[in-house]
Every structure is written in structure tokens, then in C-alpha cells.
Short mmCIF file of C-alpha atoms in Angstrom, two decimals:
data_model
loop_
_atom_site.label_atom_id
_atom_site.label_comp_id
_atom_site.label_asym_id
_atom_site.label_seq_id
_atom_site.Cartn_x
_atom_site.Cartn_y
_atom_site.Cartn_z
CA UNK A 1 14.39 15.77 1.87
CA UNK A 2 12.26 12.78 1.36
CA UNK A 3 10.62 10.81 4.40
CA UNK A 4 10.10 7.31 3.75
CA UNK A 5 7.02 5.37 4.92
CA UNK A 6 7.37 4.62 8.76
CA UNK A 7 10.34 7.39 9.12
CA UNK A 8 10.67 10.50 10.69
CA UNK A 9 13.31 13.58 9.52
CA UNK A 10 14.48 16.36 11.09
CA UNK A 11 16.03 19.96 9.40
CA UNK A 12 16.71 23.28 10.67
CA UNK A 13 16.39 26.23 8.66
CA UNK A 14 14.93 26.62 5.30
CA UNK A 15 14.25 23.43 3.64
CA UNK A 16 11.55 21.29 2.43
CA UNK A 17 10.38 17.70 3.93
CA UNK A 18 8.45 15.52 1.77
CA UNK A 19 6.37 12.34 2.12
CA UNK A 20 5.05 10.99 -1.09
CA UNK A 21 1.53 9.22 -1.29
CA UNK A 22 -0.33 9.19 2.30
CA UNK A 23 -2.87 6.99 1.86
CA UNK A 24 -4.58 5.51 5.62
CA UNK A 25 -1.12 6.79 6.62
CA UNK A 26 -0.66 10.10 8.24
CA UNK A 27 1.93 12.55 8.22
CA UNK A 28 2.62 14.71 11.11
CA UNK A 29 4.94 17.92 10.70
CA UNK A 30 6.15 19.42 13.98
CA UNK A 31 7.48 23.09 13.80
CA UNK A 32 9.17 25.31 16.09
CA UNK A 33 8.84 28.99 14.60
CA UNK A 34 11.54 30.74 15.95
CA UNK A 35 14.10 28.41 15.06
CA UNK A 36 12.61 27.11 12.08
CA UNK A 37 13.31 24.04 13.15
CA UNK A 38 10.98 21.03 11.49
CA UNK A 39 10.12 17.54 11.46
CA UNK A 40 8.05 15.44 9.28
CA UNK A 41 6.90 11.69 10.57
CA UNK A 42 5.08 9.21 8.38
CA UNK A 43 3.22 7.15 10.26
CA UNK A 44 1.22 3.81 9.64
CA UNK A 45 -0.47 2.45 12.86
CA UNK A 46 -2.11 3.98 15.29
CA UNK A 47 -1.27 1.66 18.59
CA UNK A 48 2.22 -0.27 19.27
CA UNK A 49 1.07 -2.10 21.94
CA UNK A 50 -0.89 -4.51 20.03
CA UNK A 51 2.24 -5.62 18.21
CA UNK A 52 5.32 -7.49 19.24
CA UNK A 53 7.68 -6.02 16.60
CA UNK A 54 8.32 -2.48 17.43
CA UNK A 55 11.84 -2.07 16.04
CA UNK A 56 10.60 0.87 13.82
CA UNK A 57 8.90 3.21 16.34
CA UNK A 58 8.30 5.68 13.91
CA UNK A 59 5.94 3.44 11.88
CA UNK A 60 3.30 4.09 15.21
CA UNK A 61 1.84 7.06 16.33
CA UNK A 62 2.08 6.40 20.03
CA UNK A 63 5.73 5.97 19.71
CA UNK A 64 6.86 8.05 16.56
CA UNK A 65 5.02 11.55 18.07
CA UNK A 66 7.40 11.42 21.16
CA UNK A 67 9.94 10.23 19.56
CA UNK A 68 10.02 13.34 16.97
CA UNK A 69 9.37 15.82 19.89
CA UNK A 70 12.18 14.55 22.05
CA UNK A 71 14.54 14.92 18.86
CA UNK A 72 13.55 18.35 17.93
CA UNK A 73 14.14 19.10 21.66
CA UNK A 74 17.24 17.72 21.82
CA UNK A 75 17.99 20.25 18.83
CA UNK A 76 17.16 23.05 20.78
CA UNK A 77 13.29 22.91 19.82
CA UNK A 78 11.05 24.56 22.57
CA UNK A 79 7.97 22.60 23.02
CA UNK A 80 5.61 25.39 24.15
CA UNK A 81 6.59 26.83 20.65
CA UNK A 82 5.80 23.45 18.37
CA UNK A 83 3.35 23.44 16.15
CA UNK A 84 2.04 20.54 14.54
CA UNK A 85 -0.12 19.87 10.81
CA UNK A 86 -1.57 16.33 10.46
CA UNK A 87 -2.09 15.14 7.04
CA UNK A 88 -3.41 11.71 5.14
CA UNK A 89 -5.62 9.13 7.26
CA UNK A 90 -7.83 8.20 3.78
CA UNK A 91 -10.12 5.49 3.35
CA UNK A 92 -9.02 4.58 -0.19
CA UNK A 93 -10.77 1.64 -0.93
CA UNK A 94 -14.57 1.41 -2.01
CA UNK A 95 -15.87 -1.70 -2.19
CA UNK A 96 -18.33 -4.25 -0.05
CA UNK A 97 -15.84 -5.97 2.41
CA UNK A 98 -16.63 -4.79 5.76
CA UNK A 99 -14.01 -7.28 6.66
CA UNK A 100 -11.00 -5.55 5.11
CA UNK A 101 -12.17 -2.12 5.97
CA UNK A 102 -10.92 -1.39 9.32
CA UNK A 103 -10.53 2.40 8.50
CA UNK A 104 -7.54 2.43 9.63
CA UNK A 105 -7.05 5.78 8.34
CA UNK A 106 -9.28 7.37 10.75
CA UNK A 107 -7.77 5.22 13.62
CA UNK A 108 -4.31 7.08 12.75
CA UNK A 109 -5.53 10.35 12.98
CA UNK A 110 -7.62 10.15 15.83
CA UNK A 111 -4.60 8.09 17.63
CA UNK A 112 -2.42 11.32 16.22
CA UNK A 113 -4.85 13.92 17.73
CA UNK A 114 -5.01 12.64 21.02
CA UNK A 115 -1.61 11.92 21.58
CA UNK A 116 -0.65 15.86 20.51
CA UNK A 117 -3.49 16.70 22.79
CA UNK A 118 -2.21 15.04 25.60
CA UNK A 119 1.34 16.39 25.12
CA UNK A 120 0.04 19.62 24.78
CA UNK A 121 1.03 20.15 21.11
CA UNK A 122 -1.03 22.94 18.94
CA UNK A 123 -2.29 21.37 16.02
CA UNK A 124 -2.39 24.31 13.68
CA UNK A 125 -4.05 22.58 10.46
CA UNK A 126 -5.13 19.40 9.19
CA UNK A 127 -6.05 17.72 6.00
CA UNK A 128 -7.58 14.26 6.86
CA UNK A 129 -10.05 11.32 5.77
CA UNK A 130 -11.46 11.70 2.76
CA UNK A 131 -11.00 8.87 0.15
CA UNK A 132 -7.73 10.69 -1.80
CA UNK A 133 -4.11 9.48 -1.45
CA UNK A 134 -1.86 12.72 -0.54
CA UNK A 135 1.49 13.95 -0.51
CA UNK A 136 3.09 16.22 2.04
CA UNK A 137 5.42 18.68 1.30
CA UNK A 138 6.68 20.45 4.87
CA UNK A 139 8.54 23.97 4.02
CA UNK A 140 10.69 24.81 7.06
CA UNK A 141 11.47 28.44 6.19
CA UNK A 142 7.76 29.04 7.39
CA UNK A 143 6.09 26.36 8.28
CA UNK A 144 3.74 25.95 5.43
CA UNK A 145 2.79 22.49 4.02
CA UNK A 146 1.51 21.86 0.64
CA UNK A 147 -1.03 19.01 -0.02
CA UNK A 148 -0.59 17.09 -3.83
CA UNK A 149 -3.32 15.04 -4.56
CA UNK A 150 -4.36 12.91 -7.58
CA UNK A 151 -5.77 15.65 -10.32
CA UNK A 152 -3.24 18.02 -9.13
CA UNK A 153 -5.26 19.62 -7.02
CA UNK A 154 -2.76 21.55 -4.66
CA UNK A 155 -3.76 23.07 -1.07
CA UNK A 156 -1.50 25.06 1.36
CA UNK A 157 -2.25 24.47 5.13
CA UNK B 1 3.98 -12.58 10.51
CA UNK B 2 6.27 -14.97 8.94
CA UNK B 3 9.44 -15.88 10.26
CA UNK B 4 11.07 -16.14 6.90
CA UNK B 5 14.38 -17.85 8.38
CA UNK B 6 11.96 -21.01 8.06
CA UNK B 7 12.00 -21.19 4.04
CA UNK B 8 14.66 -22.43 1.95
CA UNK B 9 15.26 -22.14 -1.87
CA UNK B 10 13.05 -25.07 -2.48
CA UNK B 11 10.03 -23.48 -0.78
CA UNK B 12 10.77 -20.07 -2.50
CA UNK B 13 10.88 -22.17 -5.91
CA UNK B 14 7.75 -24.09 -5.08
CA UNK B 15 6.23 -20.62 -4.30
CA UNK B 16 7.36 -19.24 -7.78
CA UNK B 17 5.82 -21.98 -9.29
CA UNK B 18 2.30 -21.88 -7.48
CA UNK B 19 2.58 -18.23 -8.97
CA UNK B 20 3.36 -19.40 -12.31
CA UNK B 21 0.50 -22.09 -12.48
CA UNK B 22 -1.88 -19.42 -11.05
CA UNK B 23 -0.97 -16.33 -12.95
CA UNK B 24 -0.25 -18.18 -16.19
CA UNK B 25 -4.03 -19.45 -15.85
CA UNK B 26 -5.08 -15.87 -15.27
CA UNK B 27 -3.14 -14.57 -18.02
CA UNK B 28 -4.54 -17.07 -20.47
CA UNK B 29 -8.22 -15.58 -19.17
CA UNK B 30 -6.96 -11.90 -19.62
CA UNK B 31 -5.81 -12.71 -23.16
CA UNK B 32 -9.30 -14.41 -23.84
CA UNK B 33 -10.91 -11.37 -22.41
CA UNK B 34 -8.97 -8.77 -24.79
CA UNK B 35 -8.67 -11.01 -27.77
CA UNK B 36 -4.96 -10.56 -27.51
CA UNK B 37 -1.97 -12.18 -26.11
CA UNK B 38 -1.25 -11.28 -22.62
CA UNK B 39 2.52 -12.46 -21.62
CA UNK B 40 3.81 -12.90 -18.11
CA UNK B 41 7.14 -12.36 -16.62
CA UNK B 42 8.28 -15.54 -14.64
CA UNK B 43 6.97 -15.03 -11.12
CA UNK B 44 9.36 -14.25 -8.26
CA UNK B 45 9.04 -15.26 -4.43
CA UNK B 46 10.92 -13.04 -2.12
CA UNK B 47 10.74 -10.94 0.69
CA UNK B 48 10.84 -7.46 0.17
CA UNK B 49 10.69 -3.64 1.94
CA UNK B 50 7.64 -1.84 1.25
CA UNK B 51 9.53 1.08 -0.71
CA UNK B 52 11.23 -1.72 -2.96
CA UNK B 53 7.85 -3.13 -3.59
CA UNK B 54 6.47 0.47 -4.69
CA UNK B 55 10.02 1.34 -6.78
CA UNK B 56 9.47 -2.16 -8.53
CA UNK B 57 5.68 -1.09 -9.46
CA UNK B 58 6.86 2.56 -10.48
CA UNK B 59 7.07 4.98 -7.79
CA UNK B 60 5.11 6.55 -4.84
CA UNK B 61 3.06 8.87 -6.97
CA UNK B 62 2.16 6.90 -10.20
CA UNK B 63 -1.22 6.88 -10.68
CA UNK B 64 -2.75 3.53 -10.79
CA UNK B 65 -5.74 1.45 -10.34
CA UNK B 66 -5.74 -1.28 -7.56
CA UNK B 67 -7.99 -4.05 -7.19
CA UNK B 68 -7.64 -5.92 -3.84
CA UNK B 69 -9.48 -9.35 -2.70
CA UNK B 70 -9.22 -11.74 0.07
CA UNK B 71 -8.05 -15.15 -0.27
CA UNK B 72 -10.24 -17.43 2.18
CA UNK B 73 -10.29 -21.11 3.01
CA UNK B 74 -6.96 -23.22 3.00
CA UNK B 75 -4.66 -20.52 1.92
CA UNK B 76 -5.54 -17.14 3.67
CA UNK B 77 -4.07 -14.21 2.21
CA UNK B 78 -4.49 -11.28 -0.06
CA UNK B 79 -4.19 -10.65 -3.75
CA UNK B 80 -3.47 -7.19 -5.51
CA UNK B 81 -3.51 -6.33 -8.92
CA UNK B 82 -1.78 -3.02 -9.91
CA UNK B 83 -2.61 -1.75 -13.48
CA UNK B 84 -1.05 1.73 -14.46
CA UNK B 85 -3.53 4.47 -15.27
CA UNK B 86 -3.33 3.97 -19.24
CA UNK B 87 -3.30 0.26 -19.05
CA UNK B 88 -6.35 0.26 -16.86
CA UNK B 89 -8.32 2.74 -19.61
CA UNK B 90 -6.80 0.25 -22.27
CA UNK B 91 -8.33 -2.95 -20.36
CA UNK B 92 -11.80 -0.87 -20.39
CA UNK B 93 -11.94 -0.08 -23.64
CA UNK B 94 -11.03 -3.61 -25.02
CA UNK B 95 -13.36 -5.10 -22.68
CA UNK B 96 -16.28 -3.11 -23.86
CA UNK B 97 -15.11 -3.17 -27.26
CA UNK B 98 -14.24 0.54 -27.62
CA UNK B 99 -11.52 2.09 -29.91
CA UNK B 100 -8.82 2.30 -27.70
CA UNK B 101 -8.28 5.77 -26.38
CA UNK B 102 -11.98 6.03 -25.66
CA UNK B 103 -11.92 5.53 -21.86
CA UNK B 104 -9.77 8.56 -20.07
CA UNK B 105 -11.61 8.76 -16.86
CA UNK B 106 -12.71 6.47 -14.23
CA UNK B 107 -16.35 6.29 -14.19
CA UNK B 108 -18.69 3.70 -12.56
CA UNK B 109 -18.81 1.65 -15.53
CA UNK B 110 -15.25 1.55 -15.96
CA UNK B 111 -14.70 0.96 -12.06
CA UNK B 112 -17.12 -2.08 -12.37
CA UNK B 113 -15.38 -3.48 -15.45
CA UNK B 114 -11.65 -2.81 -13.69
CA UNK B 115 -13.54 -4.81 -10.50
CA UNK B 116 -14.91 -7.85 -12.93
CA UNK B 117 -11.14 -8.01 -14.26
CA UNK B 118 -10.03 -8.66 -10.74
CA UNK B 119 -12.68 -11.21 -10.36
CA UNK B 120 -11.89 -13.23 -13.39
CA UNK B 121 -8.39 -13.03 -13.03
CA UNK B 122 -8.71 -14.30 -9.22
CA UNK B 123 -11.06 -16.80 -10.17
CA UNK B 124 -8.67 -18.35 -12.81
CA UNK B 125 -5.53 -17.72 -10.29
CA UNK B 126 -7.21 -19.77 -7.65
CA UNK B 127 -8.67 -22.36 -9.99
CA UNK B 128 -5.75 -23.64 -10.93
CA UNK B 129 -3.93 -23.66 -7.46
CA UNK B 130 -6.77 -25.46 -6.27
CA UNK B 131 -6.62 -28.11 -9.05
CA UNK B 132 -3.07 -28.70 -8.43
CA UNK B 133 -3.22 -28.85 -4.52
CA UNK B 134 -6.80 -30.04 -3.84
CA UNK B 135 -7.00 -27.23 -1.30
CA UNK B 136 -10.00 -25.25 -0.94
CA UNK B 137 -9.74 -21.55 -1.88
CA UNK B 138 -12.57 -18.91 -2.01
CA UNK B 139 -12.24 -15.02 -2.48
CA UNK B 140 -14.20 -11.97 -1.09
CA UNK B 141 -15.35 -9.19 -3.48
CA UNK B 142 -12.95 -7.00 -4.56
CA UNK B 143 -12.15 -3.96 -3.29
CA UNK B 144 -11.10 -1.01 -5.48
CA UNK B 145 -9.22 2.32 -5.62
CA UNK B 146 -7.49 4.48 -8.21
CA UNK B 147 -4.76 6.78 -6.54
CA UNK B 148 -1.22 7.08 -6.20
CA UNK B 149 0.56 3.88 -5.89
CA UNK B 150 1.89 4.58 -2.21
CA UNK B 151 -1.23 5.49 -1.18
CA UNK B 152 -3.41 2.46 -2.59
CA UNK B 153 -0.46 0.18 -1.95
CA UNK B 154 0.18 1.08 1.78
CA UNK B 155 -3.50 0.96 2.62
CA UNK B 156 -4.11 -2.33 1.16
CA UNK B 157 -1.39 -3.71 3.19
CA UNK B 158 -2.21 -2.09 6.23
CA UNK B 159 -5.84 -3.08 6.23
CA UNK B 160 -5.45 -6.53 5.44
CA UNK B 161 -2.81 -6.68 8.22
CA UNK B 162 0.66 -6.79 6.67
CA UNK B 163 2.24 -4.57 8.87
CA UNK B 164 6.06 -6.32 9.00
CA UNK B 165 8.70 -4.44 7.20
CA UNK B 166 9.15 -7.20 4.89
CA UNK B 167 6.25 -8.96 3.26
CA UNK B 168 6.53 -12.22 1.19
CA UNK B 169 5.16 -11.64 -2.00
CA UNK B 170 4.79 -13.50 -5.51
CA UNK B 171 5.22 -10.69 -7.99
CA UNK B 172 4.35 -11.01 -11.57
CA UNK B 173 4.53 -8.31 -14.39
CA UNK B 174 1.56 -8.72 -17.31
CA UNK B 175 2.22 -7.18 -20.35
CA UNK B 176 0.90 -7.33 -23.96
CA UNK B 177 3.32 -7.31 -27.16
CA UNK B 178 2.10 -3.57 -28.03
CA UNK B 179 2.46 -2.36 -24.60
CA UNK B 180 -1.13 -1.29 -24.18
CA UNK B 181 -1.29 -3.25 -21.13
CA UNK B 182 1.12 -3.30 -18.40
CA UNK B 183 0.11 -4.90 -14.83
CA UNK B 184 1.23 -6.28 -11.62
CA UNK B 185 0.19 -9.02 -10.00
CA UNK B 186 0.85 -9.69 -5.92
CA UNK B 187 0.20 -12.58 -3.64
CA UNK B 188 0.56 -12.00 0.08
CA UNK B 189 -0.18 -15.27 2.35
CA UNK B 190 -1.18 -14.98 5.98
CA UNK B 191 0.93 -16.86 8.50
CA UNK B 192 0.65 -20.57 8.38
CA UNK B 193 -1.00 -20.57 5.07
CA UNK B 194 1.87 -21.41 3.10
CA UNK B 195 2.54 -24.68 5.57
CA UNK B 196 -0.62 -25.95 4.25
CA UNK B 197 0.33 -25.30 0.95
CA UNK B 198 3.84 -27.26 1.27
CA UNK B 199 2.24 -30.19 3.31
CA UNK B 200 -0.55 -30.75 0.63
CA UNK B 201 2.02 -30.76 -2.27
CA UNK B 202 4.14 -33.26 0.09
CA UNK B 203 7.10 -31.02 0.54
CA UNK B 204 8.94 -31.19 3.71
CA UNK B 205 9.19 -27.87 5.96
CA UNK B 206 13.06 -28.93 6.46
CA UNK B 207 15.27 -27.16 4.48
#
């Protein structure tokens, strides 16, 4: 199941959730290992309060993460068991223009970490920052997250 | 950002024509550089969701080189060039006078050649628009990334402030007859920038 930009999807039982080409965006996986219930969220921005249009809450870390959690809870997930993994938040561009480089990637993953900490969700693993794009594949059979980068380096976290 | 309800077919045509003049000039410069004819499709001005832009260029995991420049002055905006991996290597070979196929990885030299291509294309693009509209335009130094399409395109859009679900873009494909070179050009304008263009061309904002 493919998770688009500024979207989240949930699946119960063995399945694969995939989000392609994360750059400064951050993929947040959430897993209840007992029910094998999992969700994957693709956020673009850290903070919705700076924007007027929040019609797509999954775009923002501060709205998307609580939304994912409440949806998993509605499907019987137990928040005490939830395990999260974070992938992405890269700084993709090299160059001299400091006006463009806002390092939104770092702001995204710091916001995601903070929100998860505030909600007392355990972060089991991370693959964040750097300057490479990443594809994130979340296997809800066991909670493994596969990371694919340019050059085919595959990692499992 | 942009309330696209405000743009009618006339405005969209004007935007396409601006793209035509600007990218036409840029394609001519590129042709001279590589000493071969570079063709372009007729530029389209349209509002598109991110996913469609990505699909248009070739899919989220397509490996591309991406050059991003900010436009400043009367028409603030962002210019993005995307070249598919093989096209980028061919461009580098052509510019350095190497046999095609010599470059197969992106070293520092290749990267600076690609950034220079961005500079040259953008320079000829804005000089054509400035001449036509008498508007003042300058560019910042280019930024460069070489990676998966979705990662570079989304990051360049977010970094330059385009966070709406739909973005207005002027889109052109560049190609060479023997298909060594295939690229995409996008111009995204900041809120309010287009009004200045329309005014300078004497086009009313009434639809």
C-alpha cells in the first residue's frame, strides 16, 4: 500500500506500507506489535500553526501524528504498546544560498520527536538527517522498516 | 498562496507565452553549448498537485539532477530544472567535450558543470522576459541535488515556501533529437508576482 505525500494509511495484519522518495519530509511509522496493527504517515512540515490552510492535517507533524494515533486507537490499538520509527528529514541541497536553505528536514524530525515524546510514544529506531533521499517500507508483519536510498543501499531498522 | 480562481484563460495563456519566450531563449543557449539542436515542448501553465508533477517527470524514485534558483526582483519565484540521470551525464560530456558515456558518476567537476548549465539557462530565460516586460529580475546562485525525484522536488518546493496542495507552474520538456538529453523546466511564482507581470504587459486582472 502506497502512502502519498501528506497522507497516512493504516493496515491490520501482515502488509507493507511504503512511502517513496522522502527528502526533507519525514515518514513516521506507528506499530502495535500485539495486534500487528500499523500506520505510516508522510509529513511535510513541522508546525501547522504558521499556516492558514490546514485542510490536509497529515501534512503537518503537530496534527498528523495525533491523527494517526487516534485512528490506530479507534481500531483497537493500545497506545501503551505503540512503537514508532522515524525516517527522512534530509538536507537535500548543496549550495551557497542560505536564504533557501531553511533546513526544514531537521525541523521536521525534531518536531516529530518532540510530539512523540509529549505523547509518551516510544521511538524504537530512527534514520534521520544526512543529505540523501529515502524510500521507507514498513512491514506490519513484524514492525521492520526497510530503507532504500540512491545506490541501492538497503537498511533495516 | 495564489488564489487561482483569479486567473482566467487569458492569464494562463499569457503565462504559457512567457514560458515560451523565456525557455525558447534558454533552449537556444543550451543548443549552442552542446552544439546540437535542443527542442522544447510548448510550455503549459497549469495548477497541479505534487503527485501529478512527480508523475509527469517520471515517478517518485526516478534518479534526477535538480537545479534550483530563486528569482528575485519584480517577479519573485523559483526556477527548477530537472534532468534525468543519463541526460545529466550526457550534458556534462557534451559541455566538457568528452565522448558520450565518459561521465557516469557525479563528481565535483560534473556537479559544477551542471550548476553552470542552470546559471546559463536561467540567465537567458530572465533576459528574454526582462526585455519583453521591462521588469527587473535577478537570480540567486543555484542549488543542486542529485537523488530521487520525489525527494529533491518536494524539498525544493518546501524550502522555497510552496506548501499549498496545488502549485501553479509553467512546465516545459526539453529534448534532443537523438534523445541524449531530456529535461524538465518549472517556474513557480510567488504570490503577487504575476500581477506585476500582467500589469507590465497591460493585461487586466479582470477575467
